[in-house]
Amino acid sequence: MVEKVEKETSHWWWLETHKRSRRSPLLHSTLAELDMKTKAMLKLIEEDADSFAKRAEIFYKKRPQLISMVEDFYRAHRSLAEQYDLVKSDSAARLQKTFPPPISLTKSQSEKFTTMTGQMYPSFSENFDPEESALSEVEDHKLDSEIQVFEETKTYIVSGRICNDEVAKLREEKEKLKEENRIQRDQLLQKDEEKRNVIRHLSVAVEVLKEENLKLRKGIARDSPTKLSPFEFNKLKWKFFGGSPSS
């Protein structure tokens, strides 16, 4: 209830337009359509969200709808302004035809004309309607208010675009970090593969050395000292351990 009252208070510029009772059918129809569009725009703009990011996401999704509403609002406002200008121009033309420009009068003729006018229209000031004379000023003020609302809506849209730019930058930064992580992961995998290749080569070399060692042991076992003469034994010992054979 409090939220509703606060919203109504913030929309005083809109609610004030509902207090006039003197309306033509055309004006009533046009304002009813304008009220409907204004209400839809306010509902879209003031939609609540849990966080700023969520609000930005909602606004980004509904931005085309809001832009379409602003376009309709602009066309309606332009149509009202053109109709108002047409009515003012027609009224001015009729006044010029009804009351042509005054002719030059001499002093005596001017005094006589003033006296005759006072006798013919003694109650003109009493029948003058201030509300009707101020209608043009009120309508101008109304147009100024509508222009201000349109400018505020446009400012909100520009702010939304700035917010969308920030979201786009964050997404771009996120994609950049993901790409850097992928490159680093590929580099680590490449280094791991290089290490595995080195290990495989070392393993092969170790196996070759083991086989050669086994062959040497078998050769030594086959040519053991029990089967060799002392001279051959000394010769074999010199061959493996160095030194000169003893005689």
Short mmCIF file of C-alpha atoms in Angstrom, two decimals:
data_model
loop_
_atom_site.label_atom_id
_atom_site.label_comp_id
_atom_site.label_asym_id
_atom_site.label_seq_id
_atom_site.Cartn_x
_atom_site.Cartn_y
_atom_site.Cartn_z
CA MET A 1 0.00 0.00 0.00
CA VAL A 2 2.82 2.39 0.94
CA GLU A 3 4.69 1.49 -2.25
CA LYS A 4 1.59 2.24 -4.32
CA VAL A 5 1.17 5.65 -2.65
CA GLU A 6 4.86 6.46 -3.24
CA LYS A 7 4.56 5.55 -6.92
CA GLU A 8 1.44 7.68 -7.28
CA THR A 9 3.23 10.58 -5.59
CA SER A 10 6.21 10.24 -7.96
CA HIS A 11 3.79 10.35 -10.90
CA TRP A 12 2.04 13.57 -9.90
CA TRP A 13 2.79 15.06 -13.32
CA TRP A 14 0.67 12.29 -14.85
CA LEU A 15 -2.12 12.20 -12.27
CA GLU A 16 -2.61 15.98 -12.48
CA THR A 17 -3.81 15.61 -16.08
CA HIS A 18 -6.74 13.46 -14.92
CA LYS A 19 -8.40 16.28 -12.93
CA ARG A 20 -9.85 18.21 -15.86
CA SER A 21 -13.52 17.67 -16.59
CA ARG A 22 -13.93 19.80 -19.74
CA ARG A 23 -12.81 17.50 -22.55
CA SER A 24 -13.99 16.94 -26.08
CA PRO A 25 -14.59 13.33 -27.25
CA LEU A 26 -11.50 13.47 -29.48
CA LEU A 27 -9.30 14.80 -26.68
CA HIS A 28 -10.73 12.24 -24.26
CA SER A 29 -9.96 9.38 -26.67
CA THR A 30 -6.45 10.64 -27.39
CA LEU A 31 -5.60 11.13 -23.72
CA ALA A 32 -7.00 7.70 -22.84
CA GLU A 33 -4.65 6.12 -25.38
CA LEU A 34 -1.77 8.23 -24.08
CA ASP A 35 -2.54 7.19 -20.49
CA MET A 36 -2.53 3.53 -21.49
CA LYS A 37 0.87 3.86 -23.18
CA THR A 38 2.28 5.85 -20.26
CA LYS A 39 1.10 3.25 -17.76
CA ALA A 40 2.68 0.45 -19.83
CA MET A 41 5.99 2.33 -20.03
CA LEU A 42 6.04 3.02 -16.28
CA LYS A 43 5.26 -0.61 -15.52
CA LEU A 44 8.12 -1.73 -17.75
CA ILE A 45 10.61 0.80 -16.37
CA GLU A 46 9.78 0.27 -12.67
CA GLU A 47 9.84 -3.53 -12.72
CA ASP A 48 11.62 -4.70 -9.56
CA ALA A 49 14.55 -7.14 -9.43
CA ASP A 50 16.69 -8.76 -6.72
CA SER A 51 19.93 -7.16 -7.90
CA PHE A 52 21.29 -4.58 -10.27
CA ALA A 53 22.55 -7.31 -12.61
CA LYS A 54 19.08 -8.87 -12.70
CA ARG A 55 17.51 -5.45 -13.37
CA ALA A 56 20.00 -4.89 -16.20
CA GLU A 57 19.19 -8.30 -17.66
CA ILE A 58 15.44 -7.60 -17.50
CA PHE A 59 15.93 -4.18 -19.10
CA TYR A 60 18.15 -5.67 -21.82
CA LYS A 61 15.50 -8.27 -22.67
CA LYS A 62 12.68 -5.71 -22.73
CA ARG A 63 14.60 -2.90 -24.39
CA PRO A 64 13.03 -3.49 -27.84
CA GLN A 65 9.57 -3.32 -26.25
CA LEU A 66 10.44 -0.06 -24.46
CA ILE A 67 11.89 1.46 -27.63
CA SER A 68 8.69 0.55 -29.47
CA MET A 69 6.65 2.22 -26.73
CA VAL A 70 8.81 5.35 -26.93
CA GLU A 71 8.27 5.45 -30.69
CA ASP A 72 4.49 5.20 -30.20
CA PHE A 73 4.70 7.86 -27.47
CA TYR A 74 6.66 10.13 -29.80
CA ARG A 75 4.16 9.70 -32.63
CA ALA A 76 1.23 10.42 -30.30
CA HIS A 77 2.99 13.49 -28.88
CA ARG A 78 3.89 14.73 -32.36
CA SER A 79 0.30 14.22 -33.54
CA LEU A 80 -1.03 16.21 -30.58
CA ALA A 81 1.48 19.00 -31.20
CA GLU A 82 0.60 19.18 -34.91
CA GLN A 83 -3.14 19.19 -34.18
CA TYR A 84 -2.67 21.90 -31.57
CA ASP A 85 -0.60 23.99 -33.98
CA LEU A 86 -3.24 23.53 -36.69
CA VAL A 87 -6.03 24.61 -34.34
CA LYS A 88 -4.04 27.67 -33.22
CA SER A 89 -3.31 28.63 -36.84
CA ASP A 90 -6.96 28.24 -37.86
CA SER A 91 -8.10 30.26 -34.84
CA ALA A 92 -5.63 33.05 -35.63
CA ALA A 93 -6.76 33.11 -39.27
CA ARG A 94 -10.43 33.35 -38.24
CA LEU A 95 -9.64 36.15 -35.80
CA GLN A 96 -7.85 38.09 -38.52
CA LYS A 97 -10.84 37.71 -40.84
CA THR A 98 -13.32 38.68 -38.12
CA PHE A 99 -11.25 41.58 -36.78
CA PRO A 100 -9.20 43.16 -39.61
CA PRO A 101 -6.20 45.35 -38.77
CA PRO A 102 -7.16 48.76 -37.40
CA ILE A 103 -7.11 51.72 -39.78
CA SER A 104 -5.36 54.98 -39.02
CA LEU A 105 -7.62 57.45 -37.22
CA THR A 106 -7.25 61.07 -36.35
CA LYS A 107 -7.36 62.12 -32.75
CA SER A 108 -11.01 63.19 -32.91
CA GLN A 109 -12.01 60.04 -34.79
CA SER A 110 -10.16 57.90 -32.24
CA GLU A 111 -11.95 59.56 -29.32
CA LYS A 112 -15.30 59.15 -31.08
CA PHE A 113 -14.58 55.48 -31.81
CA THR A 114 -13.63 54.87 -28.17
CA THR A 115 -16.88 56.47 -26.97
CA MET A 116 -18.97 54.42 -29.39
CA THR A 117 -17.19 51.23 -28.41
CA GLY A 118 -17.82 51.90 -24.73
CA GLN A 119 -21.53 52.44 -25.43
CA MET A 120 -21.84 49.30 -27.61
CA TYR A 121 -19.89 46.92 -25.32
CA PRO A 122 -20.31 48.18 -21.74
CA SER A 123 -20.15 44.71 -20.18
CA PHE A 124 -17.28 43.21 -22.18
CA SER A 125 -14.96 42.97 -19.18
CA GLU A 126 -17.70 41.31 -17.12
CA ASN A 127 -18.28 38.59 -19.74
CA PHE A 128 -14.56 37.90 -20.27
CA ASP A 129 -13.61 34.31 -19.25
CA PRO A 130 -10.07 34.15 -17.79
CA GLU A 131 -10.01 30.35 -18.06
CA GLU A 132 -10.65 30.46 -21.82
CA SER A 133 -8.02 33.15 -22.35
CA ALA A 134 -5.46 31.12 -20.41
CA LEU A 135 -6.21 27.93 -22.36
CA SER A 136 -3.33 28.50 -24.75
CA GLU A 137 -0.89 29.01 -21.88
CA VAL A 138 -2.13 25.86 -20.12
CA GLU A 139 -1.82 23.78 -23.29
CA ASP A 140 1.71 25.11 -23.82
CA HIS A 141 2.59 24.09 -20.28
CA LYS A 142 1.11 20.65 -20.91
CA LEU A 143 3.21 20.24 -24.05
CA ASP A 144 6.32 21.31 -22.12
CA SER A 145 5.53 18.69 -19.46
CA GLU A 146 5.11 15.98 -22.09
CA ILE A 147 8.39 16.98 -23.73
CA GLN A 148 10.09 16.78 -20.34
CA VAL A 149 8.68 13.28 -19.77
CA PHE A 150 9.91 12.22 -23.19
CA GLU A 151 13.40 13.60 -22.48
CA GLU A 152 13.49 11.79 -19.11
CA THR A 153 12.48 8.54 -20.81
CA LYS A 154 15.17 9.05 -23.43
CA THR A 155 17.73 9.68 -20.68
CA TYR A 156 16.69 6.45 -18.97
CA ILE A 157 17.11 4.56 -22.25
CA VAL A 158 20.58 6.05 -22.74
CA SER A 159 21.47 4.99 -19.17
CA GLY A 160 20.23 1.52 -19.99
CA ARG A 161 22.44 1.43 -23.06
CA ILE A 162 25.42 2.43 -20.92
CA CYS A 163 24.54 -0.39 -18.52
CA ASN A 164 24.34 -2.78 -21.46
CA ASP A 165 27.79 -1.62 -22.57
CA GLU A 166 29.15 -2.44 -19.11
CA VAL A 167 27.56 -5.90 -19.24
CA ALA A 168 29.06 -6.45 -22.69
CA LYS A 169 32.50 -5.44 -21.40
CA LEU A 170 32.21 -7.88 -18.48
CA ARG A 171 31.20 -10.67 -20.83
CA GLU A 172 34.11 -9.83 -23.13
CA GLU A 173 36.50 -9.92 -20.15
CA LYS A 174 35.04 -13.27 -19.10
CA GLU A 175 35.59 -14.73 -22.58
CA LYS A 176 39.14 -13.37 -22.59
CA LEU A 177 39.92 -15.07 -19.26
CA LYS A 178 38.42 -18.33 -20.52
CA GLU A 179 40.64 -18.17 -23.61
CA GLU A 180 43.74 -17.50 -21.48
CA ASN A 181 42.90 -20.46 -19.23
CA ARG A 182 42.48 -22.68 -22.28
CA ILE A 183 45.89 -21.62 -23.65
CA GLN A 184 47.58 -22.26 -20.29
CA ARG A 185 45.91 -25.66 -20.03
CA ASP A 186 47.12 -26.59 -23.52
CA GLN A 187 50.65 -25.49 -22.60
CA LEU A 188 50.59 -27.65 -19.46
CA LEU A 189 49.36 -30.63 -21.45
CA GLN A 190 52.16 -30.09 -23.97
CA LYS A 191 54.77 -29.96 -21.19
CA ASP A 192 53.34 -33.14 -19.65
CA GLU A 193 53.59 -34.87 -23.02
CA GLU A 194 57.23 -33.76 -23.36
CA LYS A 195 57.99 -35.16 -19.89
CA ARG A 196 56.32 -38.45 -20.79
CA ASN A 197 58.44 -38.67 -23.97
CA VAL A 198 61.64 -38.11 -21.95
CA ILE A 199 60.57 -40.78 -19.47
CA ARG A 200 59.86 -43.21 -22.31
CA HIS A 201 63.30 -42.58 -23.87
CA LEU A 202 65.03 -43.04 -20.52
CA SER A 203 63.09 -46.23 -19.91
CA VAL A 204 64.17 -47.60 -23.29
CA ALA A 205 67.82 -46.69 -22.56
CA VAL A 206 67.62 -48.39 -19.15
CA GLU A 207 66.17 -51.54 -20.73
CA VAL A 208 68.98 -51.60 -23.31
CA LEU A 209 71.59 -51.25 -20.55
CA LYS A 210 69.91 -54.02 -18.57
CA GLU A 211 70.00 -56.35 -21.59
CA GLU A 212 73.68 -55.58 -22.25
CA ASN A 213 74.50 -56.14 -18.60
CA LEU A 214 72.66 -59.46 -18.67
CA LYS A 215 74.57 -60.56 -21.78
CA LEU A 216 77.88 -59.64 -20.13
CA ARG A 217 77.01 -61.62 -17.02
CA LYS A 218 76.09 -64.62 -19.10
CA GLY A 219 79.36 -64.31 -21.00
CA ILE A 220 81.33 -64.12 -17.77
CA ALA A 221 79.47 -67.09 -16.33
CA ARG A 222 80.12 -69.12 -19.47
CA ASP A 223 83.83 -68.29 -19.44
CA SER A 224 84.31 -68.82 -15.69
CA PRO A 225 87.86 -69.31 -14.19
CA THR A 226 87.24 -73.03 -13.62
CA LYS A 227 87.24 -73.57 -17.35
CA LEU A 228 90.08 -71.18 -18.13
CA SER A 229 93.79 -71.57 -17.79
CA PRO A 230 95.58 -69.15 -15.47
CA PHE A 231 96.92 -67.23 -18.45
CA GLU A 232 93.44 -66.85 -20.00
CA PHE A 233 91.95 -65.87 -16.63
CA ASN A 234 94.55 -63.11 -16.14
CA LYS A 235 93.98 -61.94 -19.68
CA LEU A 236 90.22 -61.73 -19.13
CA LYS A 237 90.68 -59.92 -15.81
CA TRP A 238 92.99 -57.40 -17.51
CA LYS A 239 90.39 -56.90 -20.21
CA PHE A 240 87.60 -55.96 -17.77
CA PHE A 241 89.50 -54.33 -14.92
CA GLY A 242 92.50 -52.83 -16.69
CA GLY A 243 96.16 -53.38 -16.10
CA SER A 244 98.70 -55.64 -17.77
CA PRO A 245 98.45 -59.40 -17.84
CA SER A 246 100.87 -61.18 -15.55
CA SER A 247 103.10 -63.81 -17.06
#
